[in-house]
Amino acid sequence: MRARWVGLVVLVPLLLSLACANGQAALLELSTPVTAPQSSGSAPGAPLPTLSPASGPTLPLAASGDLVALYQRVNPGVVLIRALNGTSDSQGTGFVIDRSGYVVTNQHVIVDATAIEVDFPSGAKYWADLVGSDPNSDLAVLRVDAPADQLTPLPLGDSSQVQVGEFVVAIGNPFGLSGTMTVGIVSALGRTLDSEQPAPGGGLFSSGDIIQTDAAINPGNSGGPLVNLRGEVIGVNRAIRTESFTVTGNPTNSGVGFAIPVNLVQRVVAALIEGGEYQYPYLGISSMNDLDLQTIEALDLPLTTGAYVTSVTPGSPADEAGVRAGRATTDPTQLPPGGDLIIAIDGVPVRQFSDLMTYLVNNTDVGQVVTLTVLRGGEEVDLDITIGARP
């Protein structure tokens, strides 16, 4: 069976409190772009969350007691999300980020919900307002009117300091089993995934700088925290890639999971709380993330690294700056030749398309001017581009 990218939402028949995932199609949220309903859930004048890295000693994994202490510190801030729509409710995970009652989760957890319930580990349950959501990052912010003793904000780390091989912990509600903790490592950095936002030319936009982990995550983990051994959130669990499905069609963990980096989470969350939306940086370029040697030779590219431009969206920032895409050919099985090969952005080397995406996500804002260095006809050309907002 072909590997599939799947979102981590559990579908639950109405009136059942335990997860009973019963629809494979509903679990493929990441491939079905939809727009979440908007609501002015934040109270006027409510303070913005403190989105800053926390400090603390690193806990050695070898001592099981430290993992017990880590769970005891983090789990009170992890919540179960029930998205109600009157027919087939879904479940996911979220976590508290401040004492004003703001909760972070995935957009695909709450999309199309007519009501949202947040269940705390203490057993307390509250209705939540949707403050805002962003399909490009697949993030949503909720707000609950809960007393201070129910709110345990989780400290946010710095995903730019995350390293491959670092131990991480996921806490969430797989298959409705609330408060489940799993342990793994950071398997890779800088991955790309499809976003939930349709692109003008068809297909979906890409999300960049994604963290890959082998910590076991399954349907119901969507929106939950991926934390380091200091108890800092370094990512928000979003999806898995799997070839394994249960007899009821539910995807199961294959050791290949993906989380949204917390540095992007901080930017998106602050923007959603302040204005209800986040403007994702946009160039208007399409590219293949990795070309094999045969294709590189067929395109007559001078390097085996770089991001080859396969198409440029008309009227986009890249188009206005003069970025060139490959010329169309009569052979649909071949990439169009003659396109620019992007080798750097603002002097930072681009080995493949995911490097370009990572730089845009972490270092640029709408309206900022960046310099793309491209190879064109054997010569280096610098192109200044003003970053736009994704349409």
PDB file of N, CA, C and O in Angstrom, residues 327-377:
ATOM      1  N   ARG A 327      10.595  26.455 -19.587  1.00  0.00           N
ATOM      2  CA  ARG A 327       9.712  26.603 -20.747  1.00  0.00           C
ATOM      3  C   ARG A 327       8.923  25.323 -20.965  1.00  0.00           C
ATOM      4  O   ARG A 327       9.437  24.212 -20.834  1.00  0.00           O
ATOM      5  N   ALA A 328       7.665  25.482 -21.308  1.00  0.00           N
ATOM      6  CA  ALA A 328       6.800  24.325 -21.532  1.00  0.00           C
ATOM      7  C   ALA A 328       7.303  23.500 -22.715  1.00  0.00           C
ATOM      8  O   ALA A 328       7.837  24.034 -23.695  1.00  0.00           O
ATOM      9  N   THR A 329       7.172  22.183 -22.595  1.00  0.00           N
ATOM     10  CA  THR A 329       7.570  21.281 -23.670  1.00  0.00           C
ATOM     11  C   THR A 329       6.377  20.419 -24.082  1.00  0.00           C
ATOM     12  O   THR A 329       5.341  20.410 -23.419  1.00  0.00           O
ATOM     13  N   THR A 330       6.541  19.683 -25.165  1.00  0.00           N
ATOM     14  CA  THR A 330       5.474  18.793 -25.633  1.00  0.00           C
ATOM     15  C   THR A 330       5.492  17.456 -24.916  1.00  0.00           C
ATOM     16  O   THR A 330       4.587  16.647 -25.087  1.00  0.00           O
ATOM     17  N   ASP A 331       6.540  17.238 -24.090  1.00  0.00           N
ATOM     18  CA  ASP A 331       6.665  15.975 -23.359  1.00  0.00           C
ATOM     19  C   ASP A 331       6.230  16.185 -21.909  1.00  0.00           C
ATOM     20  O   ASP A 331       6.976  16.774 -21.117  1.00  0.00           O
ATOM     21  N   PRO A 332       5.031  15.740 -21.528  1.00  0.00           N
ATOM     22  CA  PRO A 332       4.542  15.985 -20.166  1.00  0.00           C
ATOM     23  C   PRO A 332       5.300  15.202 -19.103  1.00  0.00           C
ATOM     24  O   PRO A 332       5.140  15.464 -17.911  1.00  0.00           O
ATOM     25  N   THR A 333       6.113  14.237 -19.514  1.00  0.00           N
ATOM     26  CA  THR A 333       6.852  13.434 -18.530  1.00  0.00           C
ATOM     27  C   THR A 333       8.156  14.098 -18.112  1.00  0.00           C
ATOM     28  O   THR A 333       8.815  13.627 -17.193  1.00  0.00           O
ATOM     29  N   GLN A 334       8.547  15.186 -18.768  1.00  0.00           N
ATOM     30  CA  GLN A 334       9.805  15.861 -18.467  1.00  0.00           C
ATOM     31  C   GLN A 334       9.551  17.223 -17.851  1.00  0.00           C
ATOM     32  O   GLN A 334       8.582  17.909 -18.204  1.00  0.00           O
ATOM     33  N   LEU A 335      10.442  17.636 -16.935  1.00  0.00           N
ATOM     34  CA  LEU A 335      10.358  18.980 -16.398  1.00  0.00           C
ATOM     35  C   LEU A 335      10.727  19.977 -17.489  1.00  0.00           C
ATOM     36  O   LEU A 335      11.617  19.718 -18.303  1.00  0.00           O
ATOM     37  N   PRO A 336      10.054  21.122 -17.517  1.00  0.00           N
ATOM     38  CA  PRO A 336      10.365  22.128 -18.538  1.00  0.00           C
ATOM     39  C   PRO A 336      11.766  22.704 -18.332  1.00  0.00           C
ATOM     40  O   PRO A 336      12.121  23.097 -17.214  1.00  0.00           O
ATOM     41  N   PRO A 337      12.592  22.766 -19.378  1.00  0.00           N
ATOM     42  CA  PRO A 337      13.961  23.258 -19.242  1.00  0.00           C
ATOM     43  C   PRO A 337      14.013  24.785 -19.270  1.00  0.00           C
ATOM     44  O   PRO A 337      13.048  25.456 -19.619  1.00  0.00           O
ATOM     45  N   GLY A 338      15.167  25.327 -18.891  1.00  0.00           N
ATOM     46  CA  GLY A 338      15.415  26.758 -19.013  1.00  0.00           C
ATOM     47  C   GLY A 338      15.027  27.591 -17.818  1.00  0.00           C
ATOM     48  O   GLY A 338      15.104  28.826 -17.867  1.00  0.00           O
ATOM     49  N   GLY A 339      14.624  26.974 -16.720  1.00  0.00           N
ATOM     50  CA  GLY A 339      14.239  27.732 -15.533  1.00  0.00           C
ATOM     51  C   GLY A 339      15.436  28.166 -14.703  1.00  0.00           C
ATOM     52  O   GLY A 339      16.547  27.637 -14.847  1.00  0.00           O
ATOM     53  N   ASP A 340      15.220  29.150 -13.845  1.00  0.00           N
ATOM     54  CA  ASP A 340      16.262  29.586 -12.914  1.00  0.00           C
ATOM     55  C   ASP A 340      16.543  28.501 -11.879  1.00  0.00           C
ATOM     56  O   ASP A 340      15.630  27.775 -11.455  1.00  0.00           O
ATOM     57  N   LEU A 341      17.789  28.419 -11.449  1.00  0.00           N
ATOM     58  CA  LEU A 341      18.182  27.548 -10.351  1.00  0.00           C
ATOM     59  C   LEU A 341      18.539  28.430  -9.170  1.00  0.00           C
ATOM     60  O   LEU A 341      19.555  29.140  -9.196  1.00  0.00           O
ATOM     61  N   ILE A 342      17.688  28.440  -8.150  1.00  0.00           N
ATOM     62  CA  ILE A 342      17.923  29.287  -6.972  1.00  0.00           C
ATOM     63  C   ILE A 342      19.001  28.643  -6.116  1.00  0.00           C
ATOM     64  O   ILE A 342      18.865  27.498  -5.680  1.00  0.00           O
ATOM     65  N   ILE A 343      20.095  29.380  -5.875  1.00  0.00           N
ATOM     66  CA  ILE A 343      21.209  28.827  -5.099  1.00  0.00           C
ATOM     67  C   ILE A 343      21.403  29.539  -3.765  1.00  0.00           C
ATOM     68  O   ILE A 343      22.145  29.050  -2.903  1.00  0.00           O
ATOM     69  N   ALA A 344      20.732  30.694  -3.551  1.00  0.00           N
ATOM     70  CA  ALA A 344      20.874  31.400  -2.278  1.00  0.00           C
ATOM     71  C   ALA A 344      19.732  32.392  -2.108  1.00  0.00           C
ATOM     72  O   ALA A 344      19.144  32.864  -3.099  1.00  0.00           O
ATOM     73  N   ILE A 345      19.413  32.698  -0.859  1.00  0.00           N
ATOM     74  CA  ILE A 345      18.487  33.775  -0.525  1.00  0.00           C
ATOM     75  C   ILE A 345      19.128  34.617   0.560  1.00  0.00           C
ATOM     76  O   ILE A 345      19.546  34.095   1.610  1.00  0.00           O
ATOM     77  N   ASP A 346      19.290  35.895   0.291  1.00  0.00           N
ATOM     78  CA  ASP A 346      19.999  36.813   1.198  1.00  0.00           C
ATOM     79  C   ASP A 346      21.374  36.268   1.583  1.00  0.00           C
ATOM     80  O   ASP A 346      21.831  36.425   2.720  1.00  0.00           O
ATOM     81  N   GLY A 347      22.018  35.602   0.642  1.00  0.00           N
ATOM     82  CA  GLY A 347      23.351  35.068   0.876  1.00  0.00           C
ATOM     83  C   GLY A 347      23.393  33.734   1.589  1.00  0.00           C
ATOM     84  O   GLY A 347      24.463  33.142   1.738  1.00  0.00           O
ATOM     85  N   VAL A 348      22.225  33.220   2.005  1.00  0.00           N
ATOM     86  CA  VAL A 348      22.155  31.925   2.678  1.00  0.00           C
ATOM     87  C   VAL A 348      21.995  30.837   1.618  1.00  0.00           C
ATOM     88  O   VAL A 348      21.067  30.904   0.798  1.00  0.00           O
ATOM     89  N   PRO A 349      22.874  29.831   1.586  1.00  0.00           N
ATOM     90  CA  PRO A 349      22.805  28.814   0.543  1.00  0.00           C
ATOM     91  C   PRO A 349      21.472  28.071   0.536  1.00  0.00           C
ATOM     92  O   PRO A 349      20.892  27.777   1.585  1.00  0.00           O
ATOM     93  N   VAL A 350      20.983  27.779  -0.656  1.00  0.00           N
ATOM     94  CA  VAL A 350      19.777  26.979  -0.865  1.00  0.00           C
ATOM     95  C   VAL A 350      20.200  25.691  -1.560  1.00  0.00           C
ATOM     96  O   VAL A 350      20.568  25.708  -2.730  1.00  0.00           O
ATOM     97  N   ARG A 351      20.154  24.583  -0.832  1.00  0.00           N
ATOM     98  CA  ARG A 351      20.535  23.285  -1.409  1.00  0.00           C
ATOM     99  C   ARG A 351      19.346  22.625  -2.093  1.00  0.00           C
ATOM    100  O   ARG A 351      19.496  21.886  -3.055  1.00  0.00           O
ATOM    101  N   GLN A 352      18.145  22.891  -1.563  1.00  0.00           N
ATOM    102  CA  GLN A 352      16.923  22.361  -2.145  1.00  0.00           C
ATOM    103  C   GLN A 352      15.767  23.266  -1.731  1.00  0.00           C
ATOM    104  O   GLN A 352      15.936  24.195  -0.933  1.00  0.00           O
ATOM    105  N   PHE A 353      14.592  23.000  -2.286  1.00  0.00           N
ATOM    106  CA  PHE A 353      13.448  23.885  -2.078  1.00  0.00           C
ATOM    107  C   PHE A 353      13.094  24.045  -0.599  1.00  0.00           C
ATOM    108  O   PHE A 353      12.690  25.127  -0.162  1.00  0.00           O
ATOM    109  N   SER A 354      13.259  22.985   0.195  1.00  0.00           N
ATOM    110  CA  SER A 354      12.913  23.066   1.614  1.00  0.00           C
ATOM    111  C   SER A 354      13.773  24.099   2.347  1.00  0.00           C
ATOM    112  O   SER A 354      13.311  24.710   3.314  1.00  0.00           O
ATOM    113  N   ASP A 355      15.020  24.317   1.897  1.00  0.00           N
ATOM    114  CA  ASP A 355      15.859  25.351   2.509  1.00  0.00           C
ATOM    115  C   ASP A 355      15.273  26.733   2.269  1.00  0.00           C
ATOM    116  O   ASP A 355      15.291  27.601   3.150  1.00  0.00           O
ATOM    117  N   LEU A 356      14.761  26.953   1.051  1.00  0.00           N
ATOM    118  CA  LEU A 356      14.128  28.234   0.737  1.00  0.00           C
ATOM    119  C   LEU A 356      12.894  28.444   1.594  1.00  0.00           C
ATOM    120  O   LEU A 356      12.677  29.531   2.153  1.00  0.00           O
ATOM    121  N   MET A 357      12.077  27.389   1.758  1.00  0.00           N
ATOM    122  CA  MET A 357      10.881  27.491   2.582  1.00  0.00           C
ATOM    123  C   MET A 357      11.220  27.775   4.035  1.00  0.00           C
ATOM    124  O   MET A 357      10.582  28.592   4.689  1.00  0.00           O
ATOM    125  N   THR A 358      12.245  27.102   4.549  1.00  0.00           N
ATOM    126  CA  THR A 358      12.658  27.310   5.937  1.00  0.00           C
ATOM    127  C   THR A 358      13.088  28.751   6.170  1.00  0.00           C
ATOM    128  O   THR A 358      12.735  29.372   7.184  1.00  0.00           O
ATOM    129  N   TYR A 359      13.843  29.307   5.232  1.00  0.00           N
ATOM    130  CA  TYR A 359      14.297  30.691   5.382  1.00  0.00           C
ATOM    131  C   TYR A 359      13.114  31.653   5.372  1.00  0.00           C
ATOM    132  O   TYR A 359      13.026  32.565   6.204  1.00  0.00           O
ATOM    133  N   LEU A 360      12.188  31.447   4.449  1.00  0.00           N
ATOM    134  CA  LEU A 360      11.027  32.332   4.370  1.00  0.00           C
ATOM    135  C   LEU A 360      10.201  32.300   5.650  1.00  0.00           C
ATOM    136  O   LEU A 360       9.763  33.333   6.160  1.00  0.00           O
ATOM    137  N   VAL A 361       9.986  31.094   6.182  1.00  0.00           N
ATOM    138  CA  VAL A 361       9.170  30.936   7.382  1.00  0.00           C
ATOM    139  C   VAL A 361       9.809  31.618   8.584  1.00  0.00           C
ATOM    140  O   VAL A 361       9.130  32.279   9.373  1.00  0.00           O
ATOM    141  N   ASN A 362      11.112  31.498   8.727  1.00  0.00           N
ATOM    142  CA  ASN A 362      11.781  31.940   9.942  1.00  0.00           C
ATOM    143  C   ASN A 362      12.362  33.345   9.880  1.00  0.00           C
ATOM    144  O   ASN A 362      12.640  33.944  10.930  1.00  0.00           O
ATOM    145  N   ASN A 363      12.559  33.888   8.677  1.00  0.00           N
ATOM    146  CA  ASN A 363      13.332  35.117   8.581  1.00  0.00           C
ATOM    147  C   ASN A 363      12.677  36.241   7.797  1.00  0.00           C
ATOM    148  O   ASN A 363      13.292  37.293   7.633  1.00  0.00           O
ATOM    149  N   THR A 364      11.471  36.043   7.299  1.00  0.00           N
ATOM    150  CA  THR A 364      10.872  37.085   6.467  1.00  0.00           C
ATOM    151  C   THR A 364       9.462  37.438   6.909  1.00  0.00           C
ATOM    152  O   THR A 364       8.775  36.641   7.544  1.00  0.00           O
ATOM    153  N   ASP A 365       9.057  38.645   6.551  1.00  0.00           N
ATOM    154  CA  ASP A 365       7.703  39.136   6.778  1.00  0.00           C
ATOM    155  C   ASP A 365       7.185  39.758   5.491  1.00  0.00           C
ATOM    156  O   ASP A 365       7.960  40.129   4.596  1.00  0.00           O
ATOM    157  N   VAL A 366       5.881  39.881   5.398  1.00  0.00           N
ATOM    158  CA  VAL A 366       5.270  40.508   4.235  1.00  0.00           C
ATOM    159  C   VAL A 366       5.777  41.942   4.107  1.00  0.00           C
ATOM    160  O   VAL A 366       5.825  42.693   5.084  1.00  0.00           O
ATOM    161  N   GLY A 367       6.189  42.323   2.900  1.00  0.00           N
ATOM    162  CA  GLY A 367       6.720  43.661   2.650  1.00  0.00           C
ATOM    163  C   GLY A 367       8.228  43.737   2.702  1.00  0.00           C
ATOM    164  O   GLY A 367       8.818  44.737   2.269  1.00  0.00           O
ATOM    165  N   GLN A 368       8.868  42.714   3.217  1.00  0.00           N
ATOM    166  CA  GLN A 368      10.331  42.687   3.310  1.00  0.00           C
ATOM    167  C   GLN A 368      10.930  42.375   1.940  1.00  0.00           C
ATOM    168  O   GLN A 368      10.383  41.603   1.157  1.00  0.00           O
ATOM    169  N   VAL A 369      12.081  42.994   1.649  1.00  0.00           N
ATOM    170  CA  VAL A 369      12.778  42.737   0.392  1.00  0.00           C
ATOM    171  C   VAL A 369      13.885  41.717   0.637  1.00  0.00           C
ATOM    172  O   VAL A 369      14.693  41.871   1.553  1.00  0.00           O
ATOM    173  N   VAL A 370      13.890  40.658  -0.167  1.00  0.00           N
ATOM    174  CA  VAL A 370      14.930  39.640  -0.091  1.00  0.00           C
ATOM    175  C   VAL A 370      15.623  39.555  -1.442  1.00  0.00           C
ATOM    176  O   VAL A 370      15.087  39.985  -2.470  1.00  0.00           O
ATOM    177  N   THR A 371      16.838  39.005  -1.426  1.00  0.00           N
ATOM    178  CA  THR A 371      17.604  38.850  -2.655  1.00  0.00           C
ATOM    179  C   THR A 371      17.771  37.374  -2.972  1.00  0.00           C
ATOM    180  O   THR A 371      18.346  36.624  -2.171  1.00  0.00           O
ATOM    181  N   LEU A 372      17.231  36.964  -4.123  1.00  0.00           N
ATOM    182  CA  LEU A 372      17.435  35.601  -4.610  1.00  0.00           C
ATOM    183  C   LEU A 372      18.641  35.600  -5.542  1.00  0.00           C
ATOM    184  O   LEU A 372      18.732  36.437  -6.450  1.00  0.00           O
ATOM    185  N   THR A 373      19.556  34.669  -5.304  1.00  0.00           N
ATOM    186  CA  THR A 373      20.669  34.462  -6.225  1.00  0.00           C
ATOM    187  C   THR A 373      20.353  33.231  -7.051  1.00  0.00           C
ATOM    188  O   THR A 373      20.115  32.150  -6.499  1.00  0.00           O
ATOM    189  N   VAL A 374      20.304  33.410  -8.381  1.00  0.00           N
ATOM    190  CA  VAL A 374      19.945  32.313  -9.267  1.00  0.00           C
ATOM    191  C   VAL A 374      21.051  32.104 -10.297  1.00  0.00           C
ATOM    192  O   VAL A 374      21.804  33.026 -10.638  1.00  0.00           O
ATOM    193  N   LEU A 375      21.137  30.872 -10.784  1.00  0.00           N
ATOM    194  CA  LEU A 375      21.980  30.568 -11.931  1.00  0.00           C
ATOM    195  C   LEU A 375      21.100  30.579 -13.178  1.00  0.00           C
ATOM    196  O   LEU A 375      20.100  29.868 -13.244  1.00  0.00           O
ATOM    197  N   ARG A 376      21.483  31.401 -14.131  1.00  0.00           N
ATOM    198  CA  ARG A 376      20.707  31.551 -15.361  1.00  0.00           C
ATOM    199  C   ARG A 376      21.676  31.595 -16.542  1.00  0.00           C
ATOM    200  O   ARG A 376      22.495  32.518 -16.643  1.00  0.00           O
ATOM    201  N   GLY A 377      21.602  30.577 -17.387  1.00  0.00           N
ATOM    202  CA  GLY A 377      22.501  30.536 -18.522  1.00  0.00           C
ATOM    203  C   GLY A 377      23.959  30.483 -18.134  1.00  0.00           C
ATOM    204  O   GLY A 377      24.819  31.051 -18.820  1.00  0.00           O
TER     205      GLY A 377
END
